[in-house]
Amino acid sequence: MRPILMKGHERPLTFLKYNRDGDLLFSCAKDHNPTAWFADNGERLGTYRGHNGAVWSCDISRDSGRLITGSADQTAKLWNVKTGTPLYTFNFDSPARSVDFAIGDNLAVITTDPFMELTSAIHIKRISGDPADQTGESVLVLKGPQGRINRAVWGPLNRTIVSAGEDAVIRRWDAETGKLLQETDKEESHKKPITSLSKSTDGSHFLTGSLDKSAKLWDTRTLKLIKTYVTERPVNAVAMSPLLDHVVLGGGQDASAVTTTDHRAGKFEAKFYDKILTEEIGGVKGHFGPINALAFNPDGKSFSSGGEDGYVRLHHFDSDYFNIKI
């Protein structure tokens, strides 16, 4: 499996996302410029210029027509994917962190960080079909969690929102009333901040990664813990194969300590686990710093990783991968 190395960012990667068709890959980094790539050969398609701060996350509409990004410059932006033109800017009083389109792309959930006297919040925005009709008003604003909310995603049929972050608690909210429906059990929950959250293709379950050196698989409707994957380094990014029962975890020691150790000691490879048996089945090395972002192509035949080193690595699986036996 020879990786394709893509150097399009000057600063550490923060997020990776494929479009629904799997032919485009979008990357976000601390260098202000979300970038689009061709997913088969890693060729850069273009960059989206307009943010003045680190871009923390992105999502792509079902038809690949629009991109939404959340940034530390206290804005979330809607873009025309094809032309790179900003269509609308949502302004907030604190940095925007996580963005996620609802099924149908008529709504988006955006989280904002704690800032000065403000607590973290989850904002639901209506996304207009015509950019000329777009407004910045929130349909609903949810508050409550302590610390930063690192990820918030839509639950099945857009009825709920699932959020997770620094307080290590996963919450399920009613997307219509804003009522808190459920929290994860303290015994089962992560013990340190949750860094990442990735939904399964059908939305029935999701995977979380945490600084407590573990990843956990949860049922979306009940928040029941299904599986736990234990590793020996903080987990910054997680992804699930849409094709096989595999999960991949990425991370490494804290970036501030990286310069003091050999890159092999930092444990910067992406580790694959059997989803059902929770056993490690392999690893992919290459990054010279912690892995901050992971994404599987929707066809399950390739995956990409983004690191603190500013590189995106695109990995196409060879035939041996599909015949792994445990």
Short mmCIF file of C-alpha atoms in Angstrom, two decimals:
data_model
loop_
_atom_site.label_atom_id
_atom_site.label_comp_id
_atom_site.label_asym_id
_atom_site.label_seq_id
_atom_site.Cartn_x
_atom_site.Cartn_y
_atom_site.Cartn_z
CA MET A 1 0.00 0.00 0.00
CA ARG A 2 1.94 3.02 -1.27
CA PRO A 3 0.58 6.28 0.07
CA ILE A 4 0.14 9.41 -2.03
CA LEU A 5 1.61 12.37 -0.18
CA MET A 6 -0.26 15.66 -0.49
CA LYS A 7 1.39 18.83 0.78
CA GLY A 8 -1.18 21.56 0.54
CA HIS A 9 -1.13 23.01 4.03
CA GLU A 10 1.49 25.04 5.85
CA ARG A 11 0.10 24.21 9.28
CA PRO A 12 -1.20 21.10 11.09
CA LEU A 13 -4.25 19.30 9.69
CA THR A 14 -7.46 19.40 11.72
CA PHE A 15 -10.13 17.57 9.69
CA LEU A 16 -10.72 15.41 6.59
CA LYS A 17 -13.98 14.65 4.81
CA TYR A 18 -14.92 12.86 1.58
CA ASN A 19 -17.95 13.83 -0.45
CA ARG A 20 -20.73 11.28 -0.79
CA ASP A 21 -19.50 10.00 -4.16
CA GLY A 22 -15.96 9.50 -2.85
CA ASP A 23 -14.30 11.32 -5.75
CA LEU A 24 -13.36 14.44 -3.75
CA LEU A 25 -11.53 14.85 -0.45
CA PHE A 26 -11.68 18.05 1.59
CA SER A 27 -9.04 18.97 4.16
CA CYS A 28 -9.04 21.62 6.90
CA ALA A 29 -5.98 22.92 8.74
CA LYS A 30 -4.74 25.67 11.01
CA ASP A 31 -3.56 27.64 7.95
CA HIS A 32 -6.99 29.24 7.19
CA ASN A 33 -7.45 27.60 3.74
CA PRO A 34 -9.72 24.55 3.35
CA THR A 35 -8.57 22.55 0.33
CA ALA A 36 -10.25 20.20 -2.17
CA TRP A 37 -8.40 17.23 -3.71
CA PHE A 38 -9.19 14.54 -6.25
CA ALA A 39 -9.54 11.41 -4.12
CA ASP A 40 -8.06 8.96 -6.64
CA ASN A 41 -4.68 10.61 -7.33
CA GLY A 42 -4.33 13.30 -4.65
CA GLU A 43 -4.22 16.15 -7.17
CA ARG A 44 -5.21 19.48 -5.67
CA LEU A 45 -8.45 20.87 -7.08
CA GLY A 46 -8.35 24.22 -5.30
CA THR A 47 -8.50 26.14 -2.04
CA TYR A 48 -11.28 28.12 -0.35
CA ARG A 49 -9.97 31.53 0.68
CA GLY A 50 -11.81 33.75 3.13
CA HIS A 51 -11.21 32.56 6.69
CA ASN A 52 -8.80 34.45 8.98
CA GLY A 53 -8.21 31.71 11.53
CA ALA A 54 -7.67 27.98 11.91
CA VAL A 55 -10.42 25.95 10.22
CA TRP A 56 -11.57 23.18 12.54
CA SER A 57 -14.05 21.17 10.49
CA CYS A 58 -16.09 20.95 7.30
CA ASP A 59 -18.99 19.09 5.72
CA ILE A 60 -20.17 18.67 2.13
CA SER A 61 -23.76 18.66 0.90
CA ARG A 62 -25.17 15.45 -0.54
CA ASP A 63 -24.94 16.77 -4.13
CA SER A 64 -21.36 18.03 -3.55
CA GLY A 65 -22.55 21.55 -4.42
CA ARG A 66 -21.83 23.23 -1.09
CA LEU A 67 -19.17 23.14 1.57
CA ILE A 68 -19.61 24.41 5.13
CA THR A 69 -16.60 25.22 7.33
CA GLY A 70 -16.17 26.25 10.98
CA SER A 71 -13.27 28.47 11.99
CA ALA A 72 -11.48 30.06 14.94
CA ASP A 73 -12.17 33.46 13.32
CA GLN A 74 -15.68 33.25 14.89
CA THR A 75 -17.41 32.40 11.62
CA ALA A 76 -18.83 29.45 9.76
CA LYS A 77 -18.93 29.83 5.98
CA LEU A 78 -20.96 28.30 3.17
CA TRP A 79 -19.03 27.88 -0.09
CA ASN A 80 -19.75 26.96 -3.67
CA VAL A 81 -17.66 23.79 -4.03
CA LYS A 82 -17.09 24.21 -7.76
CA THR A 83 -16.06 27.89 -7.87
CA GLY A 84 -14.65 28.38 -4.37
CA THR A 85 -16.92 31.42 -3.90
CA PRO A 86 -18.13 32.14 -0.33
CA LEU A 87 -21.96 32.07 -0.43
CA TYR A 88 -22.71 33.15 3.14
CA THR A 89 -20.93 33.83 6.45
CA PHE A 90 -22.48 32.94 9.81
CA ASN A 91 -21.00 35.26 12.46
CA PHE A 92 -20.65 34.23 16.10
CA ASP A 93 -19.28 35.77 19.31
CA SER A 94 -16.82 32.92 19.79
CA PRO A 95 -14.84 30.45 17.60
CA ALA A 96 -16.90 28.00 15.51
CA ARG A 97 -15.71 24.41 15.94
CA SER A 98 -17.87 21.61 14.52
CA VAL A 99 -20.18 21.72 11.48
CA ASP A 100 -22.54 19.05 10.15
CA PHE A 101 -25.24 19.10 7.45
CA ALA A 102 -28.55 17.41 8.25
CA ILE A 103 -30.05 14.80 5.94
CA GLY A 104 -31.53 16.84 3.09
CA ASP A 105 -29.01 19.69 3.62
CA ASN A 106 -31.77 22.08 4.77
CA LEU A 107 -30.27 22.42 8.25
CA ALA A 108 -26.77 22.55 9.71
CA VAL A 109 -25.54 22.17 13.26
CA ILE A 110 -22.62 24.40 14.28
CA THR A 111 -20.90 24.39 17.68
CA THR A 112 -19.13 27.38 19.24
CA ASP A 113 -16.36 27.31 21.84
CA PRO A 114 -16.36 28.83 25.32
CA PHE A 115 -14.95 32.37 25.02
CA MET A 116 -14.58 35.12 27.61
CA GLU A 117 -17.88 34.94 29.57
CA LEU A 118 -19.66 32.78 26.97
CA THR A 119 -20.22 29.05 27.41
CA SER A 120 -20.05 26.54 24.56
CA ALA A 121 -23.21 26.26 22.46
CA ILE A 122 -24.83 24.23 19.69
CA HIS A 123 -26.54 26.31 16.99
CA ILE A 124 -29.02 24.91 14.46
CA LYS A 125 -29.15 27.01 11.28
CA ARG A 126 -31.57 26.77 8.38
CA ILE A 127 -29.76 26.38 5.04
CA SER A 128 -31.61 28.06 2.20
CA GLY A 129 -31.77 26.58 -1.30
CA ASP A 130 -31.03 30.01 -2.74
CA PRO A 131 -28.00 31.80 -1.20
CA ALA A 132 -29.82 35.12 -1.70
CA ASP A 133 -32.44 34.00 0.85
CA GLN A 134 -29.91 32.81 3.44
CA THR A 135 -30.09 34.38 6.91
CA GLY A 136 -27.90 34.02 9.97
CA GLU A 137 -30.71 33.41 12.46
CA SER A 138 -30.54 30.29 14.60
CA VAL A 139 -33.52 27.96 14.61
CA LEU A 140 -32.39 26.72 18.02
CA VAL A 141 -29.46 27.25 20.41
CA LEU A 142 -28.54 24.53 22.93
CA LYS A 143 -26.37 25.21 25.98
CA GLY A 144 -25.29 23.21 28.98
CA PRO A 145 -22.04 21.26 28.59
CA GLN A 146 -18.97 22.49 30.43
CA GLY A 147 -15.86 23.04 28.33
CA ARG A 148 -15.56 22.86 24.58
CA ILE A 149 -17.88 20.76 22.41
CA ASN A 150 -15.51 19.15 19.91
CA ARG A 151 -18.14 17.43 17.76
CA ALA A 152 -21.91 17.62 17.29
CA VAL A 153 -23.65 15.54 14.61
CA TRP A 154 -27.20 14.78 13.55
CA GLY A 155 -28.86 11.61 14.78
CA PRO A 156 -31.26 9.40 12.73
CA LEU A 157 -33.86 11.28 10.64
CA ASN A 158 -32.59 14.66 11.95
CA ARG A 159 -34.61 14.13 15.15
CA THR A 160 -31.68 14.31 17.54
CA ILE A 161 -28.21 15.81 17.87
CA VAL A 162 -25.32 13.94 19.47
CA SER A 163 -22.56 16.02 21.05
CA ALA A 164 -19.24 15.25 22.75
CA GLY A 165 -16.25 17.21 23.98
CA GLU A 166 -13.96 18.23 26.79
CA ASP A 167 -16.13 17.06 29.69
CA ALA A 168 -15.98 13.48 28.28
CA VAL A 169 -19.78 13.12 28.36
CA ILE A 170 -21.77 12.23 25.23
CA ARG A 171 -25.21 13.85 25.08
CA ARG A 172 -28.30 13.33 22.96
CA TRP A 173 -30.55 16.35 22.37
CA ASP A 174 -34.00 16.73 20.84
CA ALA A 175 -33.37 18.71 17.65
CA GLU A 176 -36.83 20.28 17.72
CA THR A 177 -37.23 21.34 21.36
CA GLY A 178 -33.58 21.53 22.43
CA LYS A 179 -34.31 19.28 25.43
CA LEU A 180 -31.45 17.15 26.76
CA LEU A 181 -32.66 13.57 26.31
CA GLN A 182 -29.77 11.50 27.57
CA GLU A 183 -26.18 11.45 28.79
CA THR A 184 -23.69 8.57 28.79
CA ASP A 185 -23.20 6.62 31.97
CA LYS A 186 -20.19 7.83 34.00
CA GLU A 187 -18.87 4.28 34.38
CA GLU A 188 -18.95 3.58 30.65
CA SER A 189 -17.89 7.06 29.52
CA HIS A 190 -14.44 8.24 28.50
CA LYS A 191 -12.25 9.46 31.34
CA LYS A 192 -10.61 12.34 29.45
CA PRO A 193 -11.74 14.83 26.74
CA ILE A 194 -13.36 13.35 23.63
CA THR A 195 -11.46 14.57 20.58
CA SER A 196 -13.37 13.04 17.70
CA LEU A 197 -16.63 11.42 16.68
CA SER A 198 -17.42 9.46 13.52
CA LYS A 199 -20.83 8.10 12.47
CA SER A 200 -21.42 4.79 10.69
CA THR A 201 -22.75 4.98 7.13
CA ASP A 202 -26.30 4.18 8.23
CA GLY A 203 -26.08 6.39 11.33
CA SER A 204 -27.05 3.54 13.69
CA HIS A 205 -23.83 3.74 15.70
CA PHE A 206 -20.84 6.02 16.11
CA LEU A 207 -17.23 5.90 17.25
CA THR A 208 -15.53 8.32 19.66
CA GLY A 209 -11.82 8.86 20.30
CA SER A 210 -10.41 10.29 23.51
CA LEU A 211 -7.23 11.49 25.18
CA ASP A 212 -7.75 8.61 27.66
CA LYS A 213 -6.05 6.34 25.04
CA SER A 214 -9.22 4.58 23.97
CA ALA A 215 -11.98 4.67 21.36
CA LYS A 216 -15.54 3.56 22.05
CA LEU A 217 -18.40 2.39 19.85
CA TRP A 218 -21.90 3.56 20.83
CA ASP A 219 -25.49 2.94 19.79
CA THR A 220 -26.86 6.22 18.41
CA ARG A 221 -30.43 5.78 19.66
CA THR A 222 -29.68 4.56 23.20
CA LEU A 223 -26.11 5.79 23.86
CA LYS A 224 -25.33 2.26 25.03
CA LEU A 225 -21.65 1.30 24.90
CA ILE A 226 -21.06 -1.48 22.35
CA LYS A 227 -17.25 -1.89 22.19
CA THR A 228 -14.04 -0.34 23.55
CA TYR A 229 -10.71 -0.23 21.68
CA VAL A 230 -7.67 0.30 23.86
CA THR A 231 -4.42 1.76 22.56
CA GLU A 232 -1.23 3.12 24.11
CA ARG A 233 -1.47 6.71 22.91
CA PRO A 234 -4.02 9.54 23.08
CA VAL A 235 -6.57 9.17 20.25
CA ASN A 236 -7.08 12.33 18.17
CA ALA A 237 -9.01 10.90 15.22
CA VAL A 238 -11.25 7.91 14.46
CA ALA A 239 -12.92 6.47 11.35
CA MET A 240 -14.97 3.39 10.44
CA SER A 241 -14.78 1.38 7.25
CA PRO A 242 -18.07 1.44 5.30
CA LEU A 243 -17.15 -1.91 3.73
CA LEU A 244 -15.53 -4.12 6.38
CA ASP A 245 -15.82 -4.43 10.15
CA HIS A 246 -12.73 -2.30 10.70
CA VAL A 247 -12.08 0.85 12.70
CA VAL A 248 -8.98 3.00 12.42
CA LEU A 249 -7.55 5.17 15.20
CA GLY A 250 -4.93 7.90 14.91
CA GLY A 251 -3.11 10.03 17.43
CA GLY A 252 0.23 10.14 19.16
CA GLN A 253 1.76 11.97 22.06
CA ASP A 254 0.93 15.64 22.54
CA ALA A 255 2.34 17.87 19.80
CA SER A 256 4.24 19.99 22.31
CA ALA A 257 6.35 16.97 23.31
CA VAL A 258 7.02 15.73 19.77
CA THR A 259 10.28 17.58 19.23
CA THR A 260 11.88 15.88 22.20
CA THR A 261 11.49 12.31 20.99
CA ASP A 262 12.25 10.12 18.02
CA HIS A 263 9.26 9.88 15.62
CA ARG A 264 9.02 6.11 16.25
CA ALA A 265 8.56 6.71 19.96
CA GLY A 266 5.70 9.15 19.36
CA LYS A 267 3.59 6.32 17.88
CA PHE A 268 2.22 8.28 14.95
CA GLU A 269 0.83 5.41 12.87
CA ALA A 270 -2.83 4.81 12.06
CA LYS A 271 -3.93 1.63 13.85
CA PHE A 272 -6.58 -0.73 12.51
CA TYR A 273 -8.82 -2.79 14.79
CA ASP A 274 -11.42 -5.45 14.17
CA LYS A 275 -14.69 -3.72 15.00
CA ILE A 276 -16.32 -6.79 16.54
CA LEU A 277 -13.38 -8.53 18.25
CA THR A 278 -11.65 -5.23 19.22
CA GLU A 279 -8.26 -6.78 18.35
CA GLU A 280 -5.56 -4.81 16.56
CA ILE A 281 -5.07 -6.07 13.00
CA GLY A 282 -2.45 -3.69 11.60
CA GLY A 283 -0.95 -0.24 11.35
CA VAL A 284 0.07 2.30 8.73
CA LYS A 285 3.12 4.45 9.44
CA GLY A 286 4.34 7.60 7.76
CA HIS A 287 3.45 10.79 9.60
CA PHE A 288 6.15 12.74 11.44
CA GLY A 289 3.77 14.00 14.08
CA PRO A 290 0.46 13.08 15.71
CA ILE A 291 -2.41 12.14 13.38
CA ASN A 292 -5.19 14.71 13.81
CA ALA A 293 -7.65 13.61 11.12
CA LEU A 294 -8.82 10.37 9.49
CA ALA A 295 -11.45 9.58 6.86
CA PHE A 296 -12.54 6.51 4.91
CA ASN A 297 -13.58 6.82 1.31
CA PRO A 298 -17.32 5.91 1.03
CA ASP A 299 -16.35 2.97 -1.23
CA GLY A 300 -14.16 1.52 1.53
CA LYS A 301 -11.20 1.01 -0.82
CA SER A 302 -9.00 3.84 0.45
CA PHE A 303 -8.54 6.09 3.46
CA SER A 304 -6.69 9.30 4.20
CA SER A 305 -4.88 10.66 7.22
CA GLY A 306 -3.84 14.19 8.15
CA GLY A 307 -1.09 15.02 10.60
CA GLU A 308 0.53 17.67 12.72
CA ASP A 309 3.24 17.67 10.02
CA GLY A 310 0.92 19.43 7.54
CA TYR A 311 0.68 16.45 5.17
CA VAL A 312 -2.36 14.56 3.93
CA ARG A 313 -1.54 10.94 3.14
CA LEU A 314 -3.85 9.08 0.77
CA HIS A 315 -3.76 5.29 1.09
CA HIS A 316 -5.34 2.95 -1.49
CA PHE A 317 -5.72 -0.56 -0.05
CA ASP A 318 -4.17 -3.49 -1.89
CA SER A 319 -6.02 -6.80 -2.30
CA ASP A 320 -4.40 -8.35 0.80
CA TYR A 321 -6.27 -5.89 3.03
CA PHE A 322 -9.64 -7.29 1.96
CA ASN A 323 -8.61 -10.83 2.87
CA ILE A 324 -7.36 -10.22 6.41
CA LYS A 325 -8.26 -13.18 8.61
CA ILE A 326 -8.16 -13.16 12.40
#
